[in-house]
PDB file of C-alpha atoms in Angstrom:
ATOM      1  CA  MET A   1      15.258 -12.776 -16.083  1.00  0.00           C
ATOM      2  CA  THR A   2      15.612  -9.772 -18.410  1.00  0.00           C
ATOM      3  CA  ASP A   3      11.947  -9.898 -19.142  1.00  0.00           C
ATOM      4  CA  PHE A   4      11.138  -9.695 -15.434  1.00  0.00           C
ATOM      5  CA  VAL A   5      13.357  -6.625 -14.979  1.00  0.00           C
ATOM      6  CA  GLU A   6      11.915  -5.024 -18.090  1.00  0.00           C
ATOM      7  CA  GLN A   7       8.373  -5.537 -16.790  1.00  0.00           C
ATOM      8  CA  CYS A   8       9.405  -3.895 -13.574  1.00  0.00           C
ATOM      9  CA  ARG A   9      10.850  -0.963 -15.523  1.00  0.00           C
ATOM     10  CA  GLY A  10       7.598  -0.613 -17.430  1.00  0.00           C
ATOM     11  CA  GLU A  11       5.605  -0.577 -14.151  1.00  0.00           C
ATOM     12  CA  TRP A  12       7.891   2.045 -12.579  1.00  0.00           C
ATOM     13  CA  LYS A  13       7.564   4.206 -15.654  1.00  0.00           C
ATOM     14  CA  ARG A  14       3.787   3.847 -15.545  1.00  0.00           C
ATOM     15  CA  LEU A  15       3.741   4.813 -11.847  1.00  0.00           C
ATOM     16  CA  GLY A  16       5.889   7.870 -12.447  1.00  0.00           C
ATOM     17  CA  VAL A  17       8.977   6.687 -10.573  1.00  0.00           C
ATOM     18  CA  PRO A  18      11.787   9.047 -11.447  1.00  0.00           C
ATOM     19  CA  ASP A  19      14.202   7.574 -13.972  1.00  0.00           C
ATOM     20  CA  PRO A  20      17.352   7.551 -11.790  1.00  0.00           C
ATOM     21  CA  LEU A  21      15.567   5.709  -8.993  1.00  0.00           C
ATOM     22  CA  ALA A  22      13.933   3.255 -11.439  1.00  0.00           C
ATOM     23  CA  GLU A  23      17.327   2.649 -13.102  1.00  0.00           C
ATOM     24  CA  GLU A  24      18.964   2.064  -9.708  1.00  0.00           C
ATOM     25  CA  MET A  25      16.382  -0.496  -8.665  1.00  0.00           C
ATOM     26  CA  ALA A  26      16.483  -2.202 -12.082  1.00  0.00           C
ATOM     27  CA  GLU A  27      20.279  -2.451 -11.991  1.00  0.00           C
ATOM     28  CA  ASP A  28      20.341  -3.796  -8.446  1.00  0.00           C
ATOM     29  CA  LEU A  29      17.715  -6.386  -9.285  1.00  0.00           C
ATOM     30  CA  ALA A  30      19.403  -7.413 -12.522  1.00  0.00           C
ATOM     31  CA  SER A  31      22.791  -7.766 -10.816  1.00  0.00           C
ATOM     32  CA  ASP A  32      21.294  -9.905  -8.084  1.00  0.00           C
ATOM     33  CA  LEU A  33      19.454 -12.100 -10.588  1.00  0.00           C
ATOM     34  CA  ARG A  34      22.570 -12.551 -12.666  1.00  0.00           C
ATOM     35  CA  GLU A  35      24.623 -13.556  -9.622  1.00  0.00           C
ATOM     36  CA  ALA A  36      21.929 -15.933  -8.413  1.00  0.00           C
ATOM     37  CA  GLU A  37      21.642 -17.491 -11.877  1.00  0.00           C
ATOM     38  CA  ALA A  38      25.438 -17.976 -11.998  1.00  0.00           C
ATOM     39  CA  GLU A  39      25.160 -19.892  -8.681  1.00  0.00           C
ATOM     40  CA  GLY A  40      22.348 -22.043  -9.860  1.00  0.00           C
ATOM     41  CA  VAL A  41      19.583 -20.143  -8.091  1.00  0.00           C
ATOM     42  CA  SER A  42      16.647 -19.417 -10.258  1.00  0.00           C
ATOM     43  CA  ALA A  43      14.822 -16.058 -10.293  1.00  0.00           C
ATOM     44  CA  GLU A  44      11.754 -17.838  -8.915  1.00  0.00           C
ATOM     45  CA  GLU A  45      13.775 -19.146  -5.991  1.00  0.00           C
ATOM     46  CA  LEU A  46      15.169 -15.667  -5.252  1.00  0.00           C
ATOM     47  CA  LEU A  47      11.920 -13.729  -5.707  1.00  0.00           C
ATOM     48  CA  GLY A  48       9.414 -16.288  -4.380  1.00  0.00           C
ATOM     49  CA  SER A  49       5.781 -15.699  -5.393  1.00  0.00           C
ATOM     50  CA  SER A  50       6.735 -12.151  -6.554  1.00  0.00           C
ATOM     51  CA  PHE A  51       8.310 -13.789  -9.633  1.00  0.00           C
ATOM     52  CA  PHE A  52       4.869 -14.416 -11.117  1.00  0.00           C
ATOM     53  CA  ASP A  53       3.625 -10.838 -10.767  1.00  0.00           C
ATOM     54  CA  PRO A  54       6.333  -8.373 -11.815  1.00  0.00           C
ATOM     55  CA  PRO A  55       4.039  -5.273 -11.819  1.00  0.00           C
ATOM     56  CA  SER A  56       2.820  -5.972  -8.283  1.00  0.00           C
ATOM     57  CA  PHE A  57       6.428  -6.613  -7.138  1.00  0.00           C
ATOM     58  CA  ALA A  58       7.659  -3.419  -8.768  1.00  0.00           C
ATOM     59  CA  ALA A  59       4.802  -1.329  -7.333  1.00  0.00           C
ATOM     60  CA  THR A  60       5.238  -2.785  -3.854  1.00  0.00           C
ATOM     61  CA  TRP A  61       8.929  -2.102  -3.859  1.00  0.00           C
ATOM     62  CA  ALA A  62       8.469   1.530  -4.981  1.00  0.00           C
ATOM     63  CA  ALA A  63       5.727   2.030  -2.468  1.00  0.00           C
ATOM     64  CA  GLU A  64       7.719   0.590   0.412  1.00  0.00           C
ATOM     65  CA  ARG A  65      10.571   2.929  -0.512  1.00  0.00           C
ATOM     66  CA  GLY A  66       8.045   5.823  -0.348  1.00  0.00           C
ATOM     67  CA  ILE A  67       8.504   6.665  -3.997  1.00  0.00           C
ATOM     68  CA  VAL A  68       4.852   6.143  -4.833  1.00  0.00           C
ATOM     69  CA  PRO A  69       1.780   6.055  -2.669  1.00  0.00           C
ATOM     70  CA  THR A  70       0.652   2.728  -1.261  1.00  0.00           C
ATOM     71  CA  SER A  71      -2.565   3.067  -3.200  1.00  0.00           C
ATOM     72  CA  ALA A  72      -0.578   2.463  -6.401  1.00  0.00           C
ATOM     73  CA  VAL A  73      -0.001  -1.156  -5.420  1.00  0.00           C
ATOM     74  CA  PRO A  74      -2.305  -3.542  -7.325  1.00  0.00           C
ATOM     75  CA  GLY A  75      -4.893  -5.063  -5.022  1.00  0.00           C
ATOM     76  CA  HIS A  76      -4.590  -2.241  -2.549  1.00  0.00           C
ATOM     77  CA  VAL A  77      -7.988  -1.327  -1.257  1.00  0.00           C
ATOM     78  CA  ARG A  78      -8.321   2.371  -1.431  1.00  0.00           C
ATOM     79  CA  HIS A  79     -10.105   3.738   1.622  1.00  0.00           C
ATOM     80  CA  ARG A  80     -12.120   6.740   0.654  1.00  0.00           C
ATOM     81  CA  PRO A  81     -12.423   9.361   3.368  1.00  0.00           C
ATOM     82  CA  LEU A  82     -15.598   8.869   5.328  1.00  0.00           C
ATOM     83  CA  VAL A  83     -16.309  12.589   4.993  1.00  0.00           C
ATOM     84  CA  LEU A  84     -16.371  12.253   1.195  1.00  0.00           C
ATOM     85  CA  VAL A  85     -18.701   9.199   1.356  1.00  0.00           C
ATOM     86  CA  ALA A  86     -21.075  11.008   3.748  1.00  0.00           C
ATOM     87  CA  PHE A  87     -20.999  14.164   1.593  1.00  0.00           C
ATOM     88  CA  THR A  88     -21.861  12.233  -1.486  1.00  0.00           C
ATOM     89  CA  ALA A  89     -24.674  10.352   0.236  1.00  0.00           C
ATOM     90  CA  LEU A  90     -26.166  13.547   1.634  1.00  0.00           C
ATOM     91  CA  ALA A  91     -26.079  15.221  -1.742  1.00  0.00           C
ATOM     92  CA  ALA A  92     -27.723  12.257  -3.414  1.00  0.00           C
ATOM     93  CA  ILE A  93     -30.439  12.031  -0.764  1.00  0.00           C
ATOM     94  CA  THR A  94     -31.187  15.734  -1.002  1.00  0.00           C
ATOM     95  CA  LEU A  95     -31.377  15.506  -4.789  1.00  0.00           C
ATOM     96  CA  ILE A  96     -33.836  12.616  -4.637  1.00  0.00           C
ATOM     97  CA  VAL A  97     -36.037  14.152  -1.976  1.00  0.00           C
ATOM     98  CA  SER A  98     -36.249  17.556  -3.657  1.00  0.00           C
ATOM     99  CA  ALA A  99     -36.917  15.944  -7.053  1.00  0.00           C
ATOM    100  CA  LEU A 100     -39.725  13.827  -5.497  1.00  0.00           C
ATOM    101  CA  LEU A 101     -41.255  16.860  -3.838  1.00  0.00           C
ATOM    102  CA  LEU A 102     -41.235  18.780  -7.089  1.00  0.00           C
ATOM    103  CA  ALA A 103     -42.597  15.744  -9.057  1.00  0.00           C
ATOM    104  CA  THR A 104     -45.543  15.232  -6.778  1.00  0.00           C
ATOM    105  CA  GLY A 105     -47.206  18.560  -7.346  1.00  0.00           C
ATOM    106  CA  GLU A 106     -46.649  22.133  -6.610  1.00  0.00           C
ATOM    107  CA  PRO A 107     -43.944  23.029  -4.090  1.00  0.00           C
ATOM    108  CA  LYS A 108     -44.944  22.455  -0.535  1.00  0.00           C
ATOM    109  CA  LEU A 109     -42.101  24.376   1.112  1.00  0.00           C
ATOM    110  CA  SER A 110     -41.365  27.989   0.539  1.00  0.00           C
ATOM    111  CA  LEU A 111     -39.038  30.623   1.871  1.00  0.00           C
ATOM    112  CA  ALA A 112     -42.020  32.898   2.582  1.00  0.00           C
ATOM    113  CA  THR A 113     -45.782  32.496   2.657  1.00  0.00           C
ATOM    114  CA  THR A 114     -48.424  34.969   1.777  1.00  0.00           C
ATOM    115  CA  ARG A 115     -51.679  34.866   3.594  1.00  0.00           C
ATOM    116  CA  THR A 116     -54.618  36.052   1.616  1.00  0.00           C
ATOM    117  CA  SER A 117     -58.296  36.014   2.312  1.00  0.00           C
ATOM    118  CA  PRO A 118     -60.998  36.391  -0.318  1.00  0.00           C
ATOM    119  CA  ALA A 119     -62.454  39.830  -0.513  1.00  0.00           C
ATOM    120  CA  GLY A 120     -65.865  40.296   0.877  1.00  0.00           C
ATOM    121  CA  SER A 121     -65.797  37.112   2.805  1.00  0.00           C
ATOM    122  CA  SER A 122     -67.336  37.284   6.216  1.00  0.00           C
ATOM    123  CA  ARG A 123     -65.205  34.477   7.504  1.00  0.00           C
ATOM    124  CA  ALA A 124     -61.435  34.719   7.223  1.00  0.00           C
ATOM    125  CA  VAL A 125     -60.241  31.922   5.010  1.00  0.00           C
ATOM    126  CA  VAL A 126     -56.425  31.787   4.865  1.00  0.00           C
ATOM    127  CA  HIS A 127     -54.490  30.150   2.024  1.00  0.00           C
ATOM    128  CA  ASN A 128     -50.764  29.500   1.977  1.00  0.00           C
ATOM    129  CA  VAL A 129     -49.327  30.504  -1.349  1.00  0.00           C
ATOM    130  CA  SER A 130     -45.900  29.421  -2.445  1.00  0.00           C
ATOM    131  CA  ALA A 131     -43.279  32.089  -2.888  1.00  0.00           C
ATOM    132  CA  ALA A 132     -41.490  32.671  -6.136  1.00  0.00           C
ATOM    133  CA  THR A 133     -38.394  30.729  -5.107  1.00  0.00           C
ATOM    134  CA  PRO A 134     -39.555  27.531  -3.412  1.00  0.00           C
ATOM    135  CA  VAL A 135     -37.060  25.697  -1.215  1.00  0.00           C
ATOM    136  CA  GLU A 136     -37.325  22.539  -3.331  1.00  0.00           C
ATOM    137  CA  TRP A 137     -35.757  24.294  -6.296  1.00  0.00           C
ATOM    138  CA  ILE A 138     -32.982  25.704  -4.178  1.00  0.00           C
ATOM    139  CA  LEU A 139     -32.318  22.243  -2.619  1.00  0.00           C
ATOM    140  CA  LEU A 140     -32.310  20.630  -6.087  1.00  0.00           C
ATOM    141  CA  LEU A 141     -29.867  23.142  -7.421  1.00  0.00           C
ATOM    142  CA  LEU A 142     -27.587  22.826  -4.299  1.00  0.00           C
ATOM    143  CA  ALA A 143     -27.745  19.016  -4.488  1.00  0.00           C
ATOM    144  CA  LEU A 144     -26.763  19.013  -8.139  1.00  0.00           C
ATOM    145  CA  VAL A 145     -23.818  21.314  -7.487  1.00  0.00           C
ATOM    146  CA  ALA A 146     -22.793  19.169  -4.495  1.00  0.00           C
ATOM    147  CA  LEU A 147     -23.073  15.956  -6.477  1.00  0.00           C
ATOM    148  CA  ALA A 148     -21.025  17.438  -9.338  1.00  0.00           C
ATOM    149  CA  PHE A 149     -18.354  18.472  -6.830  1.00  0.00           C
ATOM    150  CA  ALA A 150     -18.432  14.982  -5.281  1.00  0.00           C
ATOM    151  CA  VAL A 151     -18.026  13.322  -8.670  1.00  0.00           C
ATOM    152  CA  TRP A 152     -15.057  15.562  -9.367  1.00  0.00           C
ATOM    153  CA  LEU A 153     -13.493  14.656  -6.021  1.00  0.00           C
ATOM    154  CA  TRP A 154     -13.992  10.897  -6.619  1.00  0.00           C
ATOM    155  CA  THR A 155     -12.584  10.974 -10.137  1.00  0.00           C
ATOM    156  CA  SER A 156      -9.654  13.319  -9.306  1.00  0.00           C
ATOM    157  CA  SER A 157      -8.559  11.165  -6.383  1.00  0.00           C
ATOM    158  CA  GLY A 158      -8.752   8.078  -8.603  1.00  0.00           C
ATOM    159  CA  ARG A 159      -6.640   9.670 -11.348  1.00  0.00           C
ATOM    160  CA  ARG A 160      -4.146  11.350  -9.063  1.00  0.00           C
ATOM    161  CA  ARG A 161      -0.589  10.750 -10.219  1.00  0.00           C
ATOM    162  CA  PRO A 162       1.872   9.607  -7.627  1.00  0.00           C
ATOM    163  CA  THR A 163       4.452  12.151  -6.581  1.00  0.00           C
ATOM    164  CA  ALA A 164       7.974  11.138  -6.110  1.00  0.00           C
ATOM    165  CA  HIS A 165       9.746  12.326  -2.972  1.00  0.00           C
ATOM    166  CA  ALA A 166      12.528   9.873  -2.434  1.00  0.00           C
TER     167      ALA A 166
ATOM    168  CA  MET B   1      -2.780 -29.942   2.746  1.00  0.00           C
ATOM    169  CA  HIS B   2      -0.792 -30.092   6.014  1.00  0.00           C
ATOM    170  CA  ARG B   3       2.255 -28.880   4.167  1.00  0.00           C
ATOM    171  CA  MET B   4       0.426 -25.867   2.763  1.00  0.00           C
ATOM    172  CA  ALA B   5      -0.877 -24.943   6.192  1.00  0.00           C
ATOM    173  CA  SER B   6       2.573 -25.354   7.672  1.00  0.00           C
ATOM    174  CA  GLU B   7       4.108 -23.136   4.976  1.00  0.00           C
ATOM    175  CA  SER B   8       1.492 -20.537   5.523  1.00  0.00           C
ATOM    176  CA  ARG B   9       2.158 -20.494   9.292  1.00  0.00           C
ATOM    177  CA  ARG B  10       5.871 -20.278   8.704  1.00  0.00           C
ATOM    178  CA  SER B  11       5.328 -17.482   6.253  1.00  0.00           C
ATOM    179  CA  GLN B  12       3.265 -15.545   8.735  1.00  0.00           C
ATOM    180  CA  LEU B  13       5.738 -16.097  11.520  1.00  0.00           C
ATOM    181  CA  LEU B  14       8.618 -15.003   9.384  1.00  0.00           C
ATOM    182  CA  ARG B  15       6.832 -11.923   8.072  1.00  0.00           C
ATOM    183  CA  GLY B  16       6.877 -10.329  11.507  1.00  0.00           C
ATOM    184  CA  VAL B  17      10.606 -10.736  12.115  1.00  0.00           C
ATOM    185  CA  LEU B  18      12.136 -10.633   8.632  1.00  0.00           C
ATOM    186  CA  ASP B  19      13.076  -6.961   9.008  1.00  0.00           C
ATOM    187  CA  LEU B  20      14.974  -7.965  12.209  1.00  0.00           C
ATOM    188  CA  CYS B  21      16.692 -10.771  10.435  1.00  0.00           C
ATOM    189  CA  LEU B  22      17.793  -8.469   7.647  1.00  0.00           C
ATOM    190  CA  LEU B  23      19.067  -5.854  10.132  1.00  0.00           C
ATOM    191  CA  ALA B  24      20.928  -8.665  11.950  1.00  0.00           C
ATOM    192  CA  VAL B  25      22.727 -10.086   8.861  1.00  0.00           C
ATOM    193  CA  MET B  26      23.637  -6.589   7.641  1.00  0.00           C
ATOM    194  CA  ASP B  27      24.938  -5.773  11.127  1.00  0.00           C
ATOM    195  CA  GLU B  28      27.540  -8.513  10.606  1.00  0.00           C
ATOM    196  CA  GLY B  29      28.917  -6.491   7.726  1.00  0.00           C
ATOM    197  CA  PRO B  30      27.426  -4.349   4.926  1.00  0.00           C
ATOM    198  CA  ALA B  31      25.670  -6.453   2.273  1.00  0.00           C
ATOM    199  CA  TYR B  32      23.746  -6.072  -0.941  1.00  0.00           C
ATOM    200  CA  GLY B  33      20.352  -7.764  -1.554  1.00  0.00           C
ATOM    201  CA  TYR B  34      21.379 -11.163  -2.825  1.00  0.00           C
ATOM    202  CA  GLU B  35      24.197 -11.356  -0.309  1.00  0.00           C
ATOM    203  CA  MET B  36      21.702 -10.957   2.479  1.00  0.00           C
ATOM    204  CA  THR B  37      19.542 -13.709   1.028  1.00  0.00           C
ATOM    205  CA  LYS B  38      22.584 -15.975   1.036  1.00  0.00           C
ATOM    206  CA  ARG B  39      23.409 -15.118   4.632  1.00  0.00           C
ATOM    207  CA  LEU B  40      19.857 -15.958   5.659  1.00  0.00           C
ATOM    208  CA  GLY B  41      19.939 -19.124   3.614  1.00  0.00           C
ATOM    209  CA  GLU B  42      23.153 -20.297   5.342  1.00  0.00           C
ATOM    210  CA  ARG B  43      21.189 -20.179   8.613  1.00  0.00           C
ATOM    211  CA  GLY B  44      18.328 -22.218   7.135  1.00  0.00           C
ATOM    212  CA  LEU B  45      16.105 -19.221   6.543  1.00  0.00           C
ATOM    213  CA  ALA B  46      15.140 -19.543   2.888  1.00  0.00           C
ATOM    214  CA  ILE B  47      12.980 -16.689   1.738  1.00  0.00           C
ATOM    215  CA  VAL B  48      11.294 -18.728  -1.025  1.00  0.00           C
ATOM    216  CA  GLY B  49       7.549 -18.304  -0.794  1.00  0.00           C
ATOM    217  CA  GLU B  50       7.765 -15.359   1.532  1.00  0.00           C
ATOM    218  CA  GLY B  51       8.001 -12.802  -1.288  1.00  0.00           C
ATOM    219  CA  SER B  52      11.250 -11.005  -1.690  1.00  0.00           C
ATOM    220  CA  ILE B  53      13.447  -8.902   0.522  1.00  0.00           C
ATOM    221  CA  TYR B  54      13.555  -5.912  -1.814  1.00  0.00           C
ATOM    222  CA  PRO B  55      10.351  -4.132  -0.674  1.00  0.00           C
ATOM    223  CA  LEU B  56      11.405  -4.740   2.920  1.00  0.00           C
ATOM    224  CA  LEU B  57      14.821  -3.253   2.300  1.00  0.00           C
ATOM    225  CA  GLY B  58      12.989  -0.290   0.695  1.00  0.00           C
ATOM    226  CA  ARG B  59      10.889   0.135   3.798  1.00  0.00           C
ATOM    227  CA  LEU B  60      13.973  -0.004   6.055  1.00  0.00           C
ATOM    228  CA  GLU B  61      15.568   2.623   3.887  1.00  0.00           C
ATOM    229  CA  ARG B  62      12.482   4.846   3.945  1.00  0.00           C
ATOM    230  CA  ASP B  63      12.296   4.606   7.713  1.00  0.00           C
ATOM    231  CA  GLY B  64      15.928   5.583   8.089  1.00  0.00           C
ATOM    232  CA  LEU B  65      16.923   2.268   9.693  1.00  0.00           C
ATOM    233  CA  VAL B  66      19.572   1.551   7.128  1.00  0.00           C
ATOM    234  CA  GLU B  67      22.320   3.486   5.414  1.00  0.00           C
ATOM    235  CA  THR B  68      23.238   2.682   1.840  1.00  0.00           C
ATOM    236  CA  TYR B  69      26.178   3.252  -0.453  1.00  0.00           C
ATOM    237  CA  ARG B  70      27.273   1.925  -3.818  1.00  0.00           C
ATOM    238  CA  ALA B  71      30.504  -0.032  -4.282  1.00  0.00           C
ATOM    239  CA  ALA B  72      31.957  -2.554  -6.682  1.00  0.00           C
ATOM    240  CA  SER B  73      31.503  -6.147  -5.675  1.00  0.00           C
ATOM    241  CA  ASN B  74      34.270  -8.663  -6.375  1.00  0.00           C
ATOM    242  CA  GLY B  75      34.961  -7.289  -9.809  1.00  0.00           C
ATOM    243  CA  GLY B  76      31.267  -7.103 -10.679  1.00  0.00           C
ATOM    244  CA  PRO B  77      29.080  -4.070 -11.276  1.00  0.00           C
ATOM    245  CA  PRO B  78      28.576  -1.583  -8.453  1.00  0.00           C
ATOM    246  CA  ARG B  79      26.053  -2.817  -5.975  1.00  0.00           C
ATOM    247  CA  LYS B  80      23.977  -1.082  -3.368  1.00  0.00           C
ATOM    248  CA  TYR B  81      25.266  -1.990   0.068  1.00  0.00           C
ATOM    249  CA  TYR B  82      23.116  -1.755   3.209  1.00  0.00           C
ATOM    250  CA  ARG B  83      24.132  -1.405   6.781  1.00  0.00           C
ATOM    251  CA  PRO B  84      22.052  -0.497   9.841  1.00  0.00           C
ATOM    252  CA  SER B  85      21.949   3.131  10.842  1.00  0.00           C
ATOM    253  CA  SER B  86      22.102   4.068  14.524  1.00  0.00           C
ATOM    254  CA  ALA B  87      18.316   4.058  14.549  1.00  0.00           C
ATOM    255  CA  GLY B  88      18.457   0.662  12.868  1.00  0.00           C
ATOM    256  CA  ARG B  89      20.684  -0.744  15.560  1.00  0.00           C
ATOM    257  CA  LEU B  90      18.350   0.564  18.214  1.00  0.00           C
ATOM    258  CA  ALA B  91      15.361  -0.971  16.384  1.00  0.00           C
ATOM    259  CA  LEU B  92      17.277  -4.217  16.138  1.00  0.00           C
ATOM    260  CA  ALA B  93      18.020  -4.300  19.853  1.00  0.00           C
ATOM    261  CA  LEU B  94      14.425  -3.530  20.790  1.00  0.00           C
ATOM    262  CA  GLY B  95      13.038  -5.983  18.206  1.00  0.00           C
ATOM    263  CA  VAL B  96      15.320  -8.777  19.427  1.00  0.00           C
ATOM    264  CA  SER B  97      14.212  -8.111  23.023  1.00  0.00           C
ATOM    265  CA  GLU B  98      10.556  -8.263  21.944  1.00  0.00           C
ATOM    266  CA  TRP B  99      11.099 -11.378  19.906  1.00  0.00           C
ATOM    267  CA  ARG B 100      12.752 -13.182  22.832  1.00  0.00           C
ATOM    268  CA  ALA B 101       9.946 -12.237  25.215  1.00  0.00           C
ATOM    269  CA  ALA B 102       7.337 -13.426  22.713  1.00  0.00           C
ATOM    270  CA  ARG B 103       9.263 -16.651  21.961  1.00  0.00           C
ATOM    271  CA  ASP B 104       9.632 -17.445  25.700  1.00  0.00           C
ATOM    272  CA  ALA B 105       5.907 -16.816  26.311  1.00  0.00           C
ATOM    273  CA  VAL B 106       4.903 -19.046  23.387  1.00  0.00           C
ATOM    274  CA  ASP B 107       7.402 -21.698  24.498  1.00  0.00           C
ATOM    275  CA  ALA B 108       5.881 -21.628  27.968  1.00  0.00           C
ATOM    276  CA  VAL B 109       2.492 -22.365  26.479  1.00  0.00           C
ATOM    277  CA  LEU B 110       3.673 -24.957  23.930  1.00  0.00           C
ATOM    278  CA  ALA B 111       6.336 -26.751  25.981  1.00  0.00           C
ATOM    279  CA  PRO B 112       3.935 -29.181  27.737  1.00  0.00           C
ATOM    280  CA  VAL B 113       2.556 -30.315  24.375  1.00  0.00           C
ATOM    281  CA  LYS B 114       3.770 -33.784  23.492  1.00  0.00           C
ATOM    282  CA  VAL B 115       4.491 -34.039  19.811  1.00  0.00           C
ATOM    283  CA  GLU B 116       3.845 -37.325  18.132  1.00  0.00           C
ATOM    284  CA  VAL B 117       4.322 -37.473  14.420  1.00  0.00           C
ATOM    285  CA  ALA B 118       2.887 -40.570  12.815  1.00  0.00           C
TER     286      ALA B 118
END
């Protein structure tokens, strides 16, 4: 019984549940378990399947009270915002495309083109010459920055500490 | 196999109305967690296998459907007592009405079924 409550305490501490709230929940739980035990009711009977997974029980309780976000509950599937997924995919595609374009020869896109014709030629032969800052390089740079930003967003949302507001 | 399926169905049925049951038993008089479990058990509603009532009580508290206070219990340590708030009483009334309508509709469908248990 004590072990169950202690495991709950540990989980609440890990989740950042404020000490007074964690202490209140632990005391209530311990008192109920003690009373149940005195009446011949086991902790398993009182808590059902939760008895076998104290961390999940503790996290669910805290989440239902609104003390920690629901995403803190083990097994909770975190739904990433669709916008973040789309942004990451777009950045990755841009990176790959611009890298491929650069790898397959000289840049084929440019911000400006210069038309030149060989001197003394009787027929006007026009060549497109890449400008100094080809679009591929700009896209590559932008894609790298966007990907770095996306990685930061993904990791920061995964590490975000719960905030207590109860 | 049959027993497991039956328990699973019972668990699912109960999950949808357990909050109403809790509000109903605390409406009879303020109660702490284990006390509510006992009141439910006295009516044949054992919570075993359905998880525990604590997260549900937490949700009711978060939603403002219950009021809480701490008081000593029969010489024991102070306990957290729950009672329905005015919003909780309204939710209970609406929920009971919905439950009865759903129960009657299901009964109308299931009533003609002849049950023969071998």
